[in-house]
Amino acid sequence: MTTLTARVSRLGKPRKATYWVLAVFVLGSLFPFYWSFLVASRDNGMLTERVPPLLPGGNFFANAARVFDTVPFWKALANSVIVSGTVTLTTVLFSSLAGFAFAKLRFRGRNALFVFIVVTLAVPTQLGIIPLFIAMSKLGWAGGLQAVIVPNLVTAFGVFWMRQYTVDAVPYELIEAARVDGCSMIRIFWNVCLPAVRPAAAILAMFTFMMSWNDFLWPLVVLDVGNPTVQVALEKLQSGYYVDYSLVLAGTTLATIPILIVFLLLGRQIVAGIMQGAVKG
């Protein structure tokens, strides 16, 4: 603790220029969201004005109502919540289990199997769409949400991420002490490993939810027209000859809200993980 305090004192306080640079980056990151809301709160004529307004208008709720009238947006939201929530929970659970096994358990073929999992990250997703669609059709799942959920129950990136974090986060001494106390391997994972890797699991959960929520190609291919996810529903808003961007961006703004909620819920764990890594360094 004394060493860390000494390092901080040597670094000194951040200069004002640092805050200005950070403020510029924050404003640049928030501007696309603000512009989307700005267009969504007005009509399509705003885009043709020579000097676009910088304050929101009063048409957002009217445009949001038109979104729900144009496409089955409530159903799309529910489908995306079910798919993204299920995929996130299973990915975090199975990736944590696999990461614990690859990091702390010794078994034959461990390194070769882990290398194989990592190599699959280099295979483009598009190459597997046709055989995966054929498999879903033969199982009778084409058109249903299970066709989107089951192929994504666990990811190679999730296994790699949790394995790399578990290597340093869970000492062998804790595992041996738990074994001496008579704990089974599942109990060691649940009571020793899982609390230690919670920051990494929170980061994985956030990225998995975002990727599943924003997934477009596979749901577009496998789901029925009347059973879309949010991204497929947004595509339907701009599929006509005339594109009403205020309508499209109103739907985009509504689709962004769940991601912001997930980030707010997991933000403390993410910051805790970053701070833990900084202290270790």
PDB file of C-alpha atoms in Angstrom:
ATOM      1  CA  MET A   1       0.000   0.000   0.000  1.00  0.00           C
ATOM      2  CA  THR A   2       2.903   2.339   0.831  1.00  0.00           C
ATOM      3  CA  THR A   3       4.534   1.590  -2.516  1.00  0.00           C
ATOM      4  CA  LEU A   4       1.296   2.358  -4.368  1.00  0.00           C
ATOM      5  CA  THR A   5       0.920   5.660  -2.495  1.00  0.00           C
ATOM      6  CA  ALA A   6       4.495   6.589  -3.346  1.00  0.00           C
ATOM      7  CA  ARG A   7       3.880   5.880  -7.027  1.00  0.00           C
ATOM      8  CA  VAL A   8       0.750   8.043  -7.033  1.00  0.00           C
ATOM      9  CA  SER A   9       2.564  10.901  -5.282  1.00  0.00           C
ATOM     10  CA  ARG A  10       5.374  10.756  -7.856  1.00  0.00           C
ATOM     11  CA  LEU A  11       2.887  10.935 -10.697  1.00  0.00           C
ATOM     12  CA  GLY A  12       1.238  14.010  -9.249  1.00  0.00           C
ATOM     13  CA  LYS A  13      -2.176  15.424 -10.021  1.00  0.00           C
ATOM     14  CA  PRO A  14      -3.497  15.359 -13.578  1.00  0.00           C
ATOM     15  CA  ARG A  15      -3.091  18.596 -15.474  1.00  0.00           C
ATOM     16  CA  LYS A  16      -5.989  20.640 -16.819  1.00  0.00           C
ATOM     17  CA  ALA A  17      -5.043  19.659 -20.369  1.00  0.00           C
ATOM     18  CA  THR A  18      -5.728  16.018 -19.451  1.00  0.00           C
ATOM     19  CA  TYR A  19      -9.277  16.866 -18.404  1.00  0.00           C
ATOM     20  CA  TRP A  20      -9.841  18.873 -21.569  1.00  0.00           C
ATOM     21  CA  VAL A  21      -8.672  15.969 -23.744  1.00  0.00           C
ATOM     22  CA  LEU A  22     -10.903  13.555 -21.832  1.00  0.00           C
ATOM     23  CA  ALA A  23     -13.846  15.961 -22.155  1.00  0.00           C
ATOM     24  CA  VAL A  24     -13.338  16.139 -25.927  1.00  0.00           C
ATOM     25  CA  PHE A  25     -13.283  12.333 -26.187  1.00  0.00           C
ATOM     26  CA  VAL A  26     -16.441  12.044 -24.050  1.00  0.00           C
ATOM     27  CA  LEU A  27     -18.291  14.630 -26.119  1.00  0.00           C
ATOM     28  CA  GLY A  28     -17.166  12.966 -29.332  1.00  0.00           C
ATOM     29  CA  SER A  29     -18.439   9.612 -28.061  1.00  0.00           C
ATOM     30  CA  LEU A  30     -21.802  11.012 -26.950  1.00  0.00           C
ATOM     31  CA  PHE A  31     -22.443  13.121 -30.061  1.00  0.00           C
ATOM     32  CA  PRO A  32     -23.735  10.226 -32.273  1.00  0.00           C
ATOM     33  CA  PHE A  33     -26.266   9.293 -29.583  1.00  0.00           C
ATOM     34  CA  TYR A  34     -27.359  12.914 -29.211  1.00  0.00           C
ATOM     35  CA  TRP A  35     -27.652  13.362 -32.977  1.00  0.00           C
ATOM     36  CA  SER A  36     -29.785  10.219 -33.229  1.00  0.00           C
ATOM     37  CA  PHE A  37     -32.107  11.525 -30.524  1.00  0.00           C
ATOM     38  CA  LEU A  38     -32.135  14.957 -32.186  1.00  0.00           C
ATOM     39  CA  VAL A  39     -33.311  13.547 -35.521  1.00  0.00           C
ATOM     40  CA  ALA A  40     -35.720  11.175 -33.761  1.00  0.00           C
ATOM     41  CA  SER A  41     -37.369  14.095 -31.984  1.00  0.00           C
ATOM     42  CA  ARG A  42     -38.088  15.983 -35.226  1.00  0.00           C
ATOM     43  CA  ASP A  43     -39.318  15.177 -38.723  1.00  0.00           C
ATOM     44  CA  ASN A  44     -37.407  14.133 -41.822  1.00  0.00           C
ATOM     45  CA  GLY A  45     -37.239  17.700 -43.081  1.00  0.00           C
ATOM     46  CA  MET A  46     -34.589  18.536 -40.500  1.00  0.00           C
ATOM     47  CA  LEU A  47     -31.955  16.765 -42.610  1.00  0.00           C
ATOM     48  CA  THR A  48     -32.514  19.161 -45.524  1.00  0.00           C
ATOM     49  CA  GLU A  49     -32.075  22.335 -43.477  1.00  0.00           C
ATOM     50  CA  ARG A  50     -28.940  24.348 -44.178  1.00  0.00           C
ATOM     51  CA  VAL A  51     -28.343  24.985 -40.470  1.00  0.00           C
ATOM     52  CA  PRO A  52     -29.606  21.970 -38.506  1.00  0.00           C
ATOM     53  CA  PRO A  53     -31.082  22.702 -35.068  1.00  0.00           C
ATOM     54  CA  LEU A  54     -29.075  21.760 -32.007  1.00  0.00           C
ATOM     55  CA  LEU A  55     -31.988  21.328 -29.600  1.00  0.00           C
ATOM     56  CA  PRO A  56     -34.453  18.399 -29.616  1.00  0.00           C
ATOM     57  CA  GLY A  57     -37.933  18.859 -30.960  1.00  0.00           C
ATOM     58  CA  GLY A  58     -41.222  17.597 -29.607  1.00  0.00           C
ATOM     59  CA  ASN A  59     -41.919  14.687 -31.959  1.00  0.00           C
ATOM     60  CA  PHE A  60     -39.982  11.903 -30.257  1.00  0.00           C
ATOM     61  CA  PHE A  61     -42.956  10.193 -28.626  1.00  0.00           C
ATOM     62  CA  ALA A  62     -44.996  10.523 -31.819  1.00  0.00           C
ATOM     63  CA  ASN A  63     -42.158   8.971 -33.821  1.00  0.00           C
ATOM     64  CA  ALA A  64     -41.753   6.225 -31.195  1.00  0.00           C
ATOM     65  CA  ALA A  65     -45.465   5.444 -31.475  1.00  0.00           C
ATOM     66  CA  ARG A  66     -45.085   5.190 -35.251  1.00  0.00           C
ATOM     67  CA  VAL A  67     -42.250   2.700 -34.752  1.00  0.00           C
ATOM     68  CA  PHE A  68     -44.539   0.395 -32.774  1.00  0.00           C
ATOM     69  CA  ASP A  69     -47.276   0.811 -35.393  1.00  0.00           C
ATOM     70  CA  THR A  70     -44.966   0.091 -38.353  1.00  0.00           C
ATOM     71  CA  VAL A  71     -43.207  -3.062 -37.110  1.00  0.00           C
ATOM     72  CA  PRO A  72     -43.880  -5.515 -34.231  1.00  0.00           C
ATOM     73  CA  PHE A  73     -41.374  -3.662 -32.066  1.00  0.00           C
ATOM     74  CA  TRP A  74     -42.690  -4.875 -28.708  1.00  0.00           C
ATOM     75  CA  LYS A  75     -42.253  -8.456 -29.842  1.00  0.00           C
ATOM     76  CA  ALA A  76     -38.820  -7.653 -31.258  1.00  0.00           C
ATOM     77  CA  LEU A  77     -37.766  -6.118 -27.933  1.00  0.00           C
ATOM     78  CA  ALA A  78     -39.048  -9.137 -26.003  1.00  0.00           C
ATOM     79  CA  ASN A  79     -37.287 -11.544 -28.371  1.00  0.00           C
ATOM     80  CA  SER A  80     -33.994  -9.658 -28.078  1.00  0.00           C
ATOM     81  CA  VAL A  81     -34.253  -9.550 -24.275  1.00  0.00           C
ATOM     82  CA  ILE A  82     -34.890 -13.314 -24.153  1.00  0.00           C
ATOM     83  CA  VAL A  83     -32.109 -14.147 -26.618  1.00  0.00           C
ATOM     84  CA  SER A  84     -29.512 -11.736 -25.235  1.00  0.00           C
ATOM     85  CA  GLY A  85     -30.289 -12.514 -21.593  1.00  0.00           C
ATOM     86  CA  THR A  86     -30.144 -16.282 -22.093  1.00  0.00           C
ATOM     87  CA  VAL A  87     -26.996 -16.161 -24.205  1.00  0.00           C
ATOM     88  CA  THR A  88     -25.299 -13.860 -21.688  1.00  0.00           C
ATOM     89  CA  LEU A  89     -26.087 -16.075 -18.690  1.00  0.00           C
ATOM     90  CA  THR A  90     -25.023 -19.312 -20.383  1.00  0.00           C
ATOM     91  CA  THR A  91     -21.891 -17.800 -21.913  1.00  0.00           C
ATOM     92  CA  VAL A  92     -20.697 -16.422 -18.584  1.00  0.00           C
ATOM     93  CA  LEU A  93     -21.473 -19.687 -16.750  1.00  0.00           C
ATOM     94  CA  PHE A  94     -19.983 -22.103 -19.292  1.00  0.00           C
ATOM     95  CA  SER A  95     -17.010 -19.861 -20.072  1.00  0.00           C
ATOM     96  CA  SER A  96     -16.221 -19.546 -16.354  1.00  0.00           C
ATOM     97  CA  LEU A  97     -16.406 -23.308 -15.938  1.00  0.00           C
ATOM     98  CA  ALA A  98     -14.229 -23.953 -18.987  1.00  0.00           C
ATOM     99  CA  GLY A  99     -11.805 -21.199 -18.013  1.00  0.00           C
ATOM    100  CA  PHE A 100     -11.436 -22.677 -14.542  1.00  0.00           C
ATOM    101  CA  ALA A 101     -10.806 -26.135 -15.988  1.00  0.00           C
ATOM    102  CA  PHE A 102      -8.195 -24.949 -18.499  1.00  0.00           C
ATOM    103  CA  ALA A 103      -6.455 -22.706 -15.967  1.00  0.00           C
ATOM    104  CA  LYS A 104      -6.370 -24.833 -12.803  1.00  0.00           C
ATOM    105  CA  LEU A 105      -7.095 -28.473 -13.655  1.00  0.00           C
ATOM    106  CA  ARG A 106      -4.616 -30.863 -15.226  1.00  0.00           C
ATOM    107  CA  PHE A 107      -5.935 -33.377 -17.739  1.00  0.00           C
ATOM    108  CA  ARG A 108      -4.664 -35.046 -20.891  1.00  0.00           C
ATOM    109  CA  GLY A 109      -4.959 -32.925 -24.017  1.00  0.00           C
ATOM    110  CA  ARG A 110      -5.644 -29.714 -22.116  1.00  0.00           C
ATOM    111  CA  ASN A 111      -3.247 -27.508 -24.074  1.00  0.00           C
ATOM    112  CA  ALA A 112      -4.194 -28.973 -27.464  1.00  0.00           C
ATOM    113  CA  LEU A 113      -7.891 -28.506 -26.775  1.00  0.00           C
ATOM    114  CA  PHE A 114      -7.375 -24.929 -25.638  1.00  0.00           C
ATOM    115  CA  VAL A 115      -5.335 -24.143 -28.771  1.00  0.00           C
ATOM    116  CA  PHE A 116      -8.129 -25.620 -30.905  1.00  0.00           C
ATOM    117  CA  ILE A 117     -10.669 -23.367 -29.189  1.00  0.00           C
ATOM    118  CA  VAL A 118      -8.502 -20.299 -29.762  1.00  0.00           C
ATOM    119  CA  VAL A 119      -7.967 -21.214 -33.430  1.00  0.00           C
ATOM    120  CA  THR A 120     -11.748 -21.228 -33.998  1.00  0.00           C
ATOM    121  CA  LEU A 121     -11.684 -17.471 -33.368  1.00  0.00           C
ATOM    122  CA  ALA A 122      -9.985 -17.080 -36.756  1.00  0.00           C
ATOM    123  CA  VAL A 123     -12.865 -18.795 -38.612  1.00  0.00           C
ATOM    124  CA  PRO A 124     -15.330 -16.241 -40.053  1.00  0.00           C
ATOM    125  CA  THR A 125     -18.879 -16.632 -38.773  1.00  0.00           C
ATOM    126  CA  GLN A 126     -20.268 -16.364 -42.297  1.00  0.00           C
ATOM    127  CA  LEU A 127     -18.661 -19.685 -43.291  1.00  0.00           C
ATOM    128  CA  GLY A 128     -20.897 -21.601 -40.898  1.00  0.00           C
ATOM    129  CA  ILE A 129     -24.230 -19.995 -41.731  1.00  0.00           C
ATOM    130  CA  ILE A 130     -25.330 -22.472 -44.434  1.00  0.00           C
ATOM    131  CA  PRO A 131     -24.497 -25.721 -42.555  1.00  0.00           C
ATOM    132  CA  LEU A 132     -25.878 -24.218 -39.342  1.00  0.00           C
ATOM    133  CA  PHE A 133     -29.135 -23.280 -41.077  1.00  0.00           C
ATOM    134  CA  ILE A 134     -29.419 -26.821 -42.481  1.00  0.00           C
ATOM    135  CA  ALA A 135     -28.887 -28.241 -38.980  1.00  0.00           C
ATOM    136  CA  MET A 136     -31.527 -25.931 -37.492  1.00  0.00           C
ATOM    137  CA  SER A 137     -33.982 -26.899 -40.233  1.00  0.00           C
ATOM    138  CA  LYS A 138     -33.488 -30.630 -39.643  1.00  0.00           C
ATOM    139  CA  LEU A 139     -34.018 -30.105 -35.917  1.00  0.00           C
ATOM    140  CA  GLY A 140     -37.213 -28.182 -36.646  1.00  0.00           C
ATOM    141  CA  TRP A 141     -35.923 -25.058 -34.942  1.00  0.00           C
ATOM    142  CA  ALA A 142     -35.777 -22.737 -37.956  1.00  0.00           C
ATOM    143  CA  GLY A 143     -37.967 -19.714 -37.352  1.00  0.00           C
ATOM    144  CA  GLY A 144     -37.848 -19.998 -33.549  1.00  0.00           C
ATOM    145  CA  LEU A 145     -35.718 -18.281 -30.948  1.00  0.00           C
ATOM    146  CA  GLN A 146     -33.962 -21.537 -30.022  1.00  0.00           C
ATOM    147  CA  ALA A 147     -32.227 -21.399 -33.415  1.00  0.00           C
ATOM    148  CA  VAL A 148     -30.585 -18.130 -32.322  1.00  0.00           C
ATOM    149  CA  ILE A 149     -29.929 -19.104 -28.695  1.00  0.00           C
ATOM    150  CA  VAL A 150     -28.504 -22.651 -28.887  1.00  0.00           C
ATOM    151  CA  PRO A 151     -25.578 -21.973 -31.308  1.00  0.00           C
ATOM    152  CA  ASN A 152     -24.436 -19.118 -29.038  1.00  0.00           C
ATOM    153  CA  LEU A 153     -24.667 -20.775 -25.621  1.00  0.00           C
ATOM    154  CA  VAL A 154     -20.882 -20.463 -25.243  1.00  0.00           C
ATOM    155  CA  THR A 155     -18.194 -18.664 -27.240  1.00  0.00           C
ATOM    156  CA  ALA A 156     -14.516 -19.337 -27.846  1.00  0.00           C
ATOM    157  CA  PHE A 157     -13.679 -15.769 -26.882  1.00  0.00           C
ATOM    158  CA  GLY A 158     -15.494 -16.190 -23.560  1.00  0.00           C
ATOM    159  CA  VAL A 159     -13.514 -19.352 -22.745  1.00  0.00           C
ATOM    160  CA  PHE A 160     -10.227 -17.655 -23.687  1.00  0.00           C
ATOM    161  CA  TRP A 161     -11.068 -14.523 -21.683  1.00  0.00           C
ATOM    162  CA  MET A 162     -12.059 -16.354 -18.503  1.00  0.00           C
ATOM    163  CA  ARG A 163      -9.113 -18.749 -18.711  1.00  0.00           C
ATOM    164  CA  GLN A 164      -6.608 -15.905 -18.971  1.00  0.00           C
ATOM    165  CA  TYR A 165      -8.157 -14.084 -16.006  1.00  0.00           C
ATOM    166  CA  THR A 166      -8.497 -17.198 -13.843  1.00  0.00           C
ATOM    167  CA  VAL A 167      -4.806 -18.052 -14.173  1.00  0.00           C
ATOM    168  CA  ASP A 168      -3.772 -15.089 -11.991  1.00  0.00           C
ATOM    169  CA  ALA A 169      -6.972 -14.441 -10.043  1.00  0.00           C
ATOM    170  CA  VAL A 170      -7.287 -17.866  -8.364  1.00  0.00           C
ATOM    171  CA  PRO A 171      -4.123 -19.114  -6.595  1.00  0.00           C
ATOM    172  CA  TYR A 172      -3.511 -22.848  -6.364  1.00  0.00           C
ATOM    173  CA  GLU A 173      -3.184 -22.463  -2.591  1.00  0.00           C
ATOM    174  CA  LEU A 174      -6.878 -21.547  -2.288  1.00  0.00           C
ATOM    175  CA  ILE A 175      -7.889 -24.588  -4.319  1.00  0.00           C
ATOM    176  CA  GLU A 176      -5.707 -26.907  -2.241  1.00  0.00           C
ATOM    177  CA  ALA A 177      -7.054 -25.422   0.989  1.00  0.00           C
ATOM    178  CA  ALA A 178     -10.608 -25.989  -0.203  1.00  0.00           C
ATOM    179  CA  ARG A 179      -9.765 -29.594  -1.106  1.00  0.00           C
ATOM    180  CA  VAL A 180      -8.335 -30.162   2.373  1.00  0.00           C
ATOM    181  CA  ASP A 181     -11.605 -28.867   3.818  1.00  0.00           C
ATOM    182  CA  GLY A 182     -13.457 -31.506   1.784  1.00  0.00           C
ATOM    183  CA  CYS A 183     -14.962 -29.310  -0.936  1.00  0.00           C
ATOM    184  CA  SER A 184     -15.949 -30.916  -4.210  1.00  0.00           C
ATOM    185  CA  MET A 185     -14.684 -29.451  -7.474  1.00  0.00           C
ATOM    186  CA  ILE A 186     -18.056 -27.828  -8.236  1.00  0.00           C
ATOM    187  CA  ARG A 187     -18.127 -26.248  -4.791  1.00  0.00           C
ATOM    188  CA  ILE A 188     -14.558 -24.982  -5.247  1.00  0.00           C
ATOM    189  CA  PHE A 189     -15.614 -23.368  -8.500  1.00  0.00           C
ATOM    190  CA  TRP A 190     -18.742 -21.823  -6.992  1.00  0.00           C
ATOM    191  CA  ASN A 191     -17.293 -20.605  -3.669  1.00  0.00           C
ATOM    192  CA  VAL A 192     -13.643 -19.929  -4.555  1.00  0.00           C
ATOM    193  CA  CYS A 193     -13.266 -19.316  -8.284  1.00  0.00           C
ATOM    194  CA  LEU A 194     -16.482 -17.499  -9.179  1.00  0.00           C
ATOM    195  CA  PRO A 195     -16.171 -14.694  -6.578  1.00  0.00           C
ATOM    196  CA  ALA A 196     -12.549 -14.114  -7.626  1.00  0.00           C
ATOM    197  CA  VAL A 197     -13.358 -13.791 -11.352  1.00  0.00           C
ATOM    198  CA  ARG A 198     -16.502 -11.679 -10.897  1.00  0.00           C
ATOM    199  CA  PRO A 199     -15.016  -8.522 -12.515  1.00  0.00           C
ATOM    200  CA  ALA A 200     -13.977 -10.469 -15.620  1.00  0.00           C
ATOM    201  CA  ALA A 201     -17.382 -12.177 -15.712  1.00  0.00           C
ATOM    202  CA  ALA A 202     -19.090  -8.761 -15.583  1.00  0.00           C
ATOM    203  CA  ILE A 203     -17.034  -7.489 -18.519  1.00  0.00           C
ATOM    204  CA  LEU A 204     -17.747 -10.671 -20.478  1.00  0.00           C
ATOM    205  CA  ALA A 205     -21.456 -10.347 -19.685  1.00  0.00           C
ATOM    206  CA  MET A 206     -21.571  -6.785 -20.976  1.00  0.00           C
ATOM    207  CA  PHE A 207     -19.745  -7.569 -24.230  1.00  0.00           C
ATOM    208  CA  THR A 208     -21.784 -10.744 -24.781  1.00  0.00           C
ATOM    209  CA  PHE A 209     -25.064  -8.890 -24.243  1.00  0.00           C
ATOM    210  CA  MET A 210     -23.986  -6.156 -26.651  1.00  0.00           C
ATOM    211  CA  MET A 211     -22.902  -8.605 -29.356  1.00  0.00           C
ATOM    212  CA  SER A 212     -26.054 -10.684 -28.994  1.00  0.00           C
ATOM    213  CA  TRP A 213     -28.281  -7.595 -28.941  1.00  0.00           C
ATOM    214  CA  ASN A 214     -26.609  -6.157 -32.058  1.00  0.00           C
ATOM    215  CA  ASP A 215     -26.482  -9.458 -33.968  1.00  0.00           C
ATOM    216  CA  PHE A 216     -28.211  -9.002 -37.299  1.00  0.00           C
ATOM    217  CA  LEU A 217     -27.133 -11.522 -39.949  1.00  0.00           C
ATOM    218  CA  TRP A 218     -27.984 -14.824 -38.254  1.00  0.00           C
ATOM    219  CA  PRO A 219     -31.412 -13.709 -36.870  1.00  0.00           C
ATOM    220  CA  LEU A 220     -32.229 -12.284 -40.304  1.00  0.00           C
ATOM    221  CA  VAL A 221     -31.464 -15.648 -41.924  1.00  0.00           C
ATOM    222  CA  VAL A 222     -33.072 -18.049 -39.456  1.00  0.00           C
ATOM    223  CA  LEU A 223     -36.051 -16.222 -37.918  1.00  0.00           C
ATOM    224  CA  ASP A 224     -39.523 -15.845 -39.404  1.00  0.00           C
ATOM    225  CA  VAL A 225     -40.679 -12.450 -40.645  1.00  0.00           C
ATOM    226  CA  GLY A 226     -43.244 -12.135 -37.861  1.00  0.00           C
ATOM    227  CA  ASN A 227     -40.795 -13.176 -35.143  1.00  0.00           C
ATOM    228  CA  PRO A 228     -37.896 -10.680 -35.426  1.00  0.00           C
ATOM    229  CA  THR A 229     -35.269  -9.395 -33.056  1.00  0.00           C
ATOM    230  CA  VAL A 230     -34.640  -5.663 -32.593  1.00  0.00           C
ATOM    231  CA  GLN A 231     -31.995  -5.347 -35.303  1.00  0.00           C
ATOM    232  CA  VAL A 232     -34.148  -7.163 -37.858  1.00  0.00           C
ATOM    233  CA  ALA A 233     -37.102  -4.936 -36.941  1.00  0.00           C
ATOM    234  CA  LEU A 234     -34.954  -1.828 -37.423  1.00  0.00           C
ATOM    235  CA  GLU A 235     -33.988  -3.071 -40.870  1.00  0.00           C
ATOM    236  CA  LYS A 236     -37.674  -3.323 -41.759  1.00  0.00           C
ATOM    237  CA  LEU A 237     -38.103   0.374 -40.893  1.00  0.00           C
ATOM    238  CA  GLN A 238     -35.771   1.343 -43.746  1.00  0.00           C
ATOM    239  CA  SER A 239     -36.682  -1.295 -46.303  1.00  0.00           C
ATOM    240  CA  GLY A 240     -39.092   0.897 -48.274  1.00  0.00           C
ATOM    241  CA  TYR A 241     -38.396   3.149 -51.255  1.00  0.00           C
ATOM    242  CA  TYR A 242     -38.643   6.260 -49.069  1.00  0.00           C
ATOM    243  CA  VAL A 243     -36.652   6.141 -45.819  1.00  0.00           C
ATOM    244  CA  ASP A 244     -37.988   8.196 -42.917  1.00  0.00           C
ATOM    245  CA  TYR A 245     -34.839   8.729 -40.885  1.00  0.00           C
ATOM    246  CA  SER A 246     -36.698  10.245 -37.963  1.00  0.00           C
ATOM    247  CA  LEU A 247     -38.630   6.970 -37.716  1.00  0.00           C
ATOM    248  CA  VAL A 248     -35.488   4.828 -38.079  1.00  0.00           C
ATOM    249  CA  LEU A 249     -33.508   6.792 -35.504  1.00  0.00           C
ATOM    250  CA  ALA A 250     -36.436   6.787 -33.090  1.00  0.00           C
ATOM    251  CA  GLY A 251     -36.349   2.995 -33.219  1.00  0.00           C
ATOM    252  CA  THR A 252     -32.549   3.054 -32.884  1.00  0.00           C
ATOM    253  CA  THR A 253     -32.807   5.240 -29.786  1.00  0.00           C
ATOM    254  CA  LEU A 254     -35.337   2.878 -28.222  1.00  0.00           C
ATOM    255  CA  ALA A 255     -33.105  -0.100 -29.042  1.00  0.00           C
ATOM    256  CA  THR A 256     -30.127   1.557 -27.331  1.00  0.00           C
ATOM    257  CA  ILE A 257     -31.837   1.917 -23.940  1.00  0.00           C
ATOM    258  CA  PRO A 258     -31.446  -1.755 -22.816  1.00  0.00           C
ATOM    259  CA  ILE A 259     -27.699  -1.644 -23.552  1.00  0.00           C
ATOM    260  CA  LEU A 260     -27.338   1.482 -21.410  1.00  0.00           C
ATOM    261  CA  ILE A 261     -29.249  -0.226 -18.596  1.00  0.00           C
ATOM    262  CA  VAL A 262     -26.933  -3.247 -18.740  1.00  0.00           C
ATOM    263  CA  PHE A 263     -23.885  -0.983 -18.663  1.00  0.00           C
ATOM    264  CA  LEU A 264     -25.213   0.872 -15.610  1.00  0.00           C
ATOM    265  CA  LEU A 265     -25.899  -2.426 -13.817  1.00  0.00           C
ATOM    266  CA  LEU A 266     -22.444  -3.857 -14.554  1.00  0.00           C
ATOM    267  CA  GLY A 267     -20.477  -0.604 -14.411  1.00  0.00           C
ATOM    268  CA  ARG A 268     -19.340  -1.011 -10.804  1.00  0.00           C
ATOM    269  CA  GLN A 269     -17.974  -4.499 -11.464  1.00  0.00           C
ATOM    270  CA  ILE A 270     -16.135  -3.280 -14.561  1.00  0.00           C
ATOM    271  CA  VAL A 271     -14.532  -0.394 -12.657  1.00  0.00           C
ATOM    272  CA  ALA A 272     -13.637  -2.791  -9.834  1.00  0.00           C
ATOM    273  CA  GLY A 273     -11.901  -5.079 -12.308  1.00  0.00           C
ATOM    274  CA  ILE A 274      -9.931  -2.209 -13.824  1.00  0.00           C
ATOM    275  CA  MET A 275      -8.890  -0.921 -10.394  1.00  0.00           C
ATOM    276  CA  GLN A 276      -7.897  -4.437  -9.282  1.00  0.00           C
ATOM    277  CA  GLY A 277      -5.663  -4.791 -12.320  1.00  0.00           C
ATOM    278  CA  ALA A 278      -4.119  -1.362 -11.674  1.00  0.00           C
ATOM    279  CA  VAL A 279      -3.320  -2.240  -8.064  1.00  0.00           C
ATOM    280  CA  LYS A 280      -1.754  -5.551  -9.114  1.00  0.00           C
ATOM    281  CA  GLY A 281       0.403  -3.723 -11.647  1.00  0.00           C
TER     282      GLY A 281
END
